[in-house]
Short mmCIF file of C-alpha atoms in Angstrom, two decimals:
data_model
loop_
_atom_site.label_atom_id
_atom_site.label_comp_id
_atom_site.label_asym_id
_atom_site.label_seq_id
_atom_site.Cartn_x
_atom_site.Cartn_y
_atom_site.Cartn_z
CA MET A 914 -23.34 -2.33 347.40
CA GLU A 915 -25.66 -4.77 345.66
CA THR A 916 -24.89 -5.87 342.14
CA ASP A 917 -27.36 -5.00 339.40
CA ASN A 918 -28.32 -8.66 339.23
CA MET A 919 -29.22 -8.76 342.92
CA VAL A 920 -31.23 -5.55 342.68
CA ARG A 921 -33.18 -6.86 339.69
CA ARG A 922 -33.98 -10.06 341.57
CA ARG A 923 -35.07 -8.06 344.62
CA ILE A 924 -37.32 -5.90 342.45
CA ILE A 925 -39.06 -9.02 341.13
CA SER A 926 -39.43 -10.47 344.62
CA ASP A 927 -40.84 -7.19 345.90
CA LEU A 928 -43.31 -6.90 343.01
CA MET A 929 -44.56 -10.41 343.64
CA ALA A 930 -44.80 -9.77 347.40
CA GLN A 931 -47.18 -6.91 346.66
CA HIS A 932 -49.58 -9.32 344.97
CA THR A 933 -51.03 -11.70 347.52
CA ASP A 934 -54.53 -11.76 346.04
CA LYS A 935 -55.37 -12.88 342.54
CA ILE A 936 -51.83 -14.14 341.97
CA ALA A 937 -52.62 -15.50 338.52
CA ASP A 938 -54.03 -12.19 337.27
CA ALA A 939 -51.22 -10.12 338.79
CA SER A 940 -48.58 -12.46 337.41
CA ILE A 941 -49.99 -12.39 333.90
CA ASP A 942 -50.23 -8.59 334.04
CA LEU A 943 -46.49 -8.41 334.80
CA TRP A 944 -45.72 -10.81 331.96
CA GLU A 945 -47.87 -8.93 329.46
CA GLN A 946 -46.31 -5.59 330.38
CA MET A 947 -42.82 -7.01 330.07
CA ALA A 948 -43.57 -8.90 326.84
CA THR A 949 -44.80 -5.73 325.16
CA GLN A 950 -41.50 -3.97 325.81
CA ILE A 951 -39.24 -6.90 324.98
CA ILE A 952 -41.03 -7.70 321.72
CA LEU A 953 -40.25 -4.17 320.56
CA ILE A 954 -36.55 -5.01 320.88
CA VAL A 955 -36.13 -8.70 320.03
CA GLY A 956 -39.35 -9.42 318.15
CA GLU A 957 -42.08 -11.89 318.92
CA GLY A 958 -40.00 -14.91 317.95
CA GLY A 959 -37.16 -13.76 320.17
CA PHE A 960 -39.48 -13.23 323.10
CA ASN A 961 -41.17 -16.60 322.58
CA SER A 962 -37.78 -18.35 322.55
CA LEU A 963 -36.69 -16.66 325.77
CA TYR A 964 -40.02 -17.44 327.40
CA ALA A 965 -39.95 -21.10 326.35
CA ARG A 966 -36.37 -21.49 327.63
CA SER A 967 -37.31 -19.86 330.94
CA LEU A 968 -40.26 -22.20 331.36
CA PHE A 969 -38.07 -25.19 330.57
CA LEU A 970 -35.48 -24.20 333.18
CA THR A 971 -38.03 -23.27 335.85
CA ARG A 972 -39.98 -26.52 335.40
CA SER A 973 -37.18 -28.37 337.18
CA THR A 974 -38.35 -26.68 340.39
CA PHE A 975 -42.04 -26.28 339.51
CA PRO A 976 -42.92 -29.24 337.24
CA TRP A 977 -46.56 -28.17 337.00
CA LEU A 978 -45.64 -25.15 334.85
CA PRO A 979 -46.62 -25.40 331.16
CA ASN A 980 -44.19 -27.06 328.77
CA GLY A 981 -43.20 -23.86 326.99
CA SER A 982 -45.19 -24.06 323.79
CA VAL A 983 -46.47 -20.61 322.92
CA PRO A 984 -49.86 -20.24 321.20
CA ALA A 985 -49.81 -18.61 317.78
CA GLN A 986 -52.21 -15.89 318.92
CA ALA A 987 -50.48 -13.17 320.92
CA ASN A 988 -53.55 -12.58 323.09
CA GLN A 989 -53.33 -16.23 324.25
CA ARG A 990 -49.56 -16.18 324.93
CA PHE A 991 -49.89 -16.65 328.69
CA SER A 992 -53.15 -18.62 328.86
CA GLU A 993 -51.49 -21.91 329.90
CA LEU A 994 -49.36 -20.10 332.46
CA LYS A 995 -52.42 -18.46 333.98
CA ILE A 996 -54.24 -21.79 334.22
CA SER A 997 -51.18 -23.34 335.89
CA PHE A 998 -51.08 -20.55 338.46
CA GLU A 999 -54.81 -20.78 339.14
CA GLU A 1000 -54.49 -24.50 339.88
CA GLN A 1001 -51.86 -23.92 342.60
CA PRO A 1002 -52.06 -22.48 346.10
CA PRO A 1003 -51.33 -18.73 345.97
CA LEU A 1004 -47.97 -18.99 347.75
CA GLN A 1005 -46.78 -21.71 345.37
CA ALA A 1006 -47.94 -19.76 342.31
CA ASN A 1007 -46.23 -16.63 343.64
CA LYS A 1008 -42.92 -18.46 344.18
CA ALA A 1009 -43.09 -20.05 340.75
CA ASN A 1010 -43.77 -16.76 339.01
CA SER A 1011 -40.97 -15.03 340.90
CA GLN A 1012 -38.56 -17.77 339.84
CA LEU A 1013 -39.83 -17.70 336.26
CA LEU A 1014 -39.40 -13.92 336.03
CA ILE A 1015 -35.92 -14.13 337.55
CA THR A 1016 -34.92 -16.89 335.14
CA PHE A 1017 -36.30 -14.95 332.19
CA THR A 1018 -34.57 -11.70 333.13
CA ASP A 1019 -31.32 -13.54 333.92
CA ILE A 1020 -31.29 -14.93 330.39
CA LEU A 1021 -32.26 -11.57 328.94
CA ALA A 1022 -29.54 -9.76 330.90
CA SER A 1023 -26.94 -12.28 329.73
CA LEU A 1024 -27.89 -11.48 326.14
CA ILE A 1025 -28.43 -7.72 326.14
CA GLY A 1026 -26.79 -6.60 329.39
CA GLU A 1027 -28.02 -5.74 332.82
CA HIS A 1028 -28.52 -2.01 332.20
CA LEU A 1029 -30.69 -2.48 329.12
CA THR A 1030 -32.68 -5.15 330.96
CA ILE A 1031 -33.32 -2.70 333.80
CA ARG A 1032 -34.44 -0.06 331.29
CA ILE A 1033 -36.89 -2.52 329.78
CA LEU A 1034 -38.26 -3.42 333.20
CA ARG A 1035 -38.60 0.27 334.03
CA SER A 1036 -40.58 0.81 330.83
CA ALA A 1037 -42.73 -2.24 331.51
CA TRP A 1038 -43.36 -1.99 335.22
CA GLY A 1039 -42.90 1.73 335.87
CA ASN A 1040 -40.27 3.79 337.61
CA ASP A 1041 -41.78 3.29 341.06
CA ALA A 1042 -40.88 -0.39 341.06
CA LEU A 1043 -37.25 0.36 340.27
CA ASP A 1044 -36.49 3.73 341.78
CA ARG A 1045 -37.14 2.74 345.38
CA PHE A 1046 -34.15 0.39 345.21
CA GLY A 1047 -31.55 3.04 344.86
CA LYS A 1048 -30.10 5.84 342.80
CA GLU A 1049 -28.01 3.47 340.69
CA PHE A 1050 -30.98 2.95 338.37
CA LYS A 1051 -32.22 6.51 338.17
CA ASN A 1052 -29.58 7.54 335.67
CA GLU A 1053 -29.55 4.43 333.50
#
């Protein structure tokens, strides 16, 4: 049986595999959906801190990612990330976003727990993305 951590990572990989066109737009959509749910729980400052830390850690593998500064305007939160993705080949942008999402959700899960993280992802990305990976998340 897969651990919750492995299932969450597989969900992210599967979501990114579904988006082979317009990687930048699809990636930012996932981030915006997730940010909306997480901000409800940890606030905007908490989200921005987690996001900046995730960017910092992921930049060791993808140094072209933005430096982690978050614009003051919420509607511009992911503008640098989108530009970074648009400047890369689609496969590279896809891999970077997958790793960034995994890093972010790893940090989040270490702070609030795996089950609550899965609930947030379900709220953000819909039940379809999570339910196909097994019954263990249907009764969270």
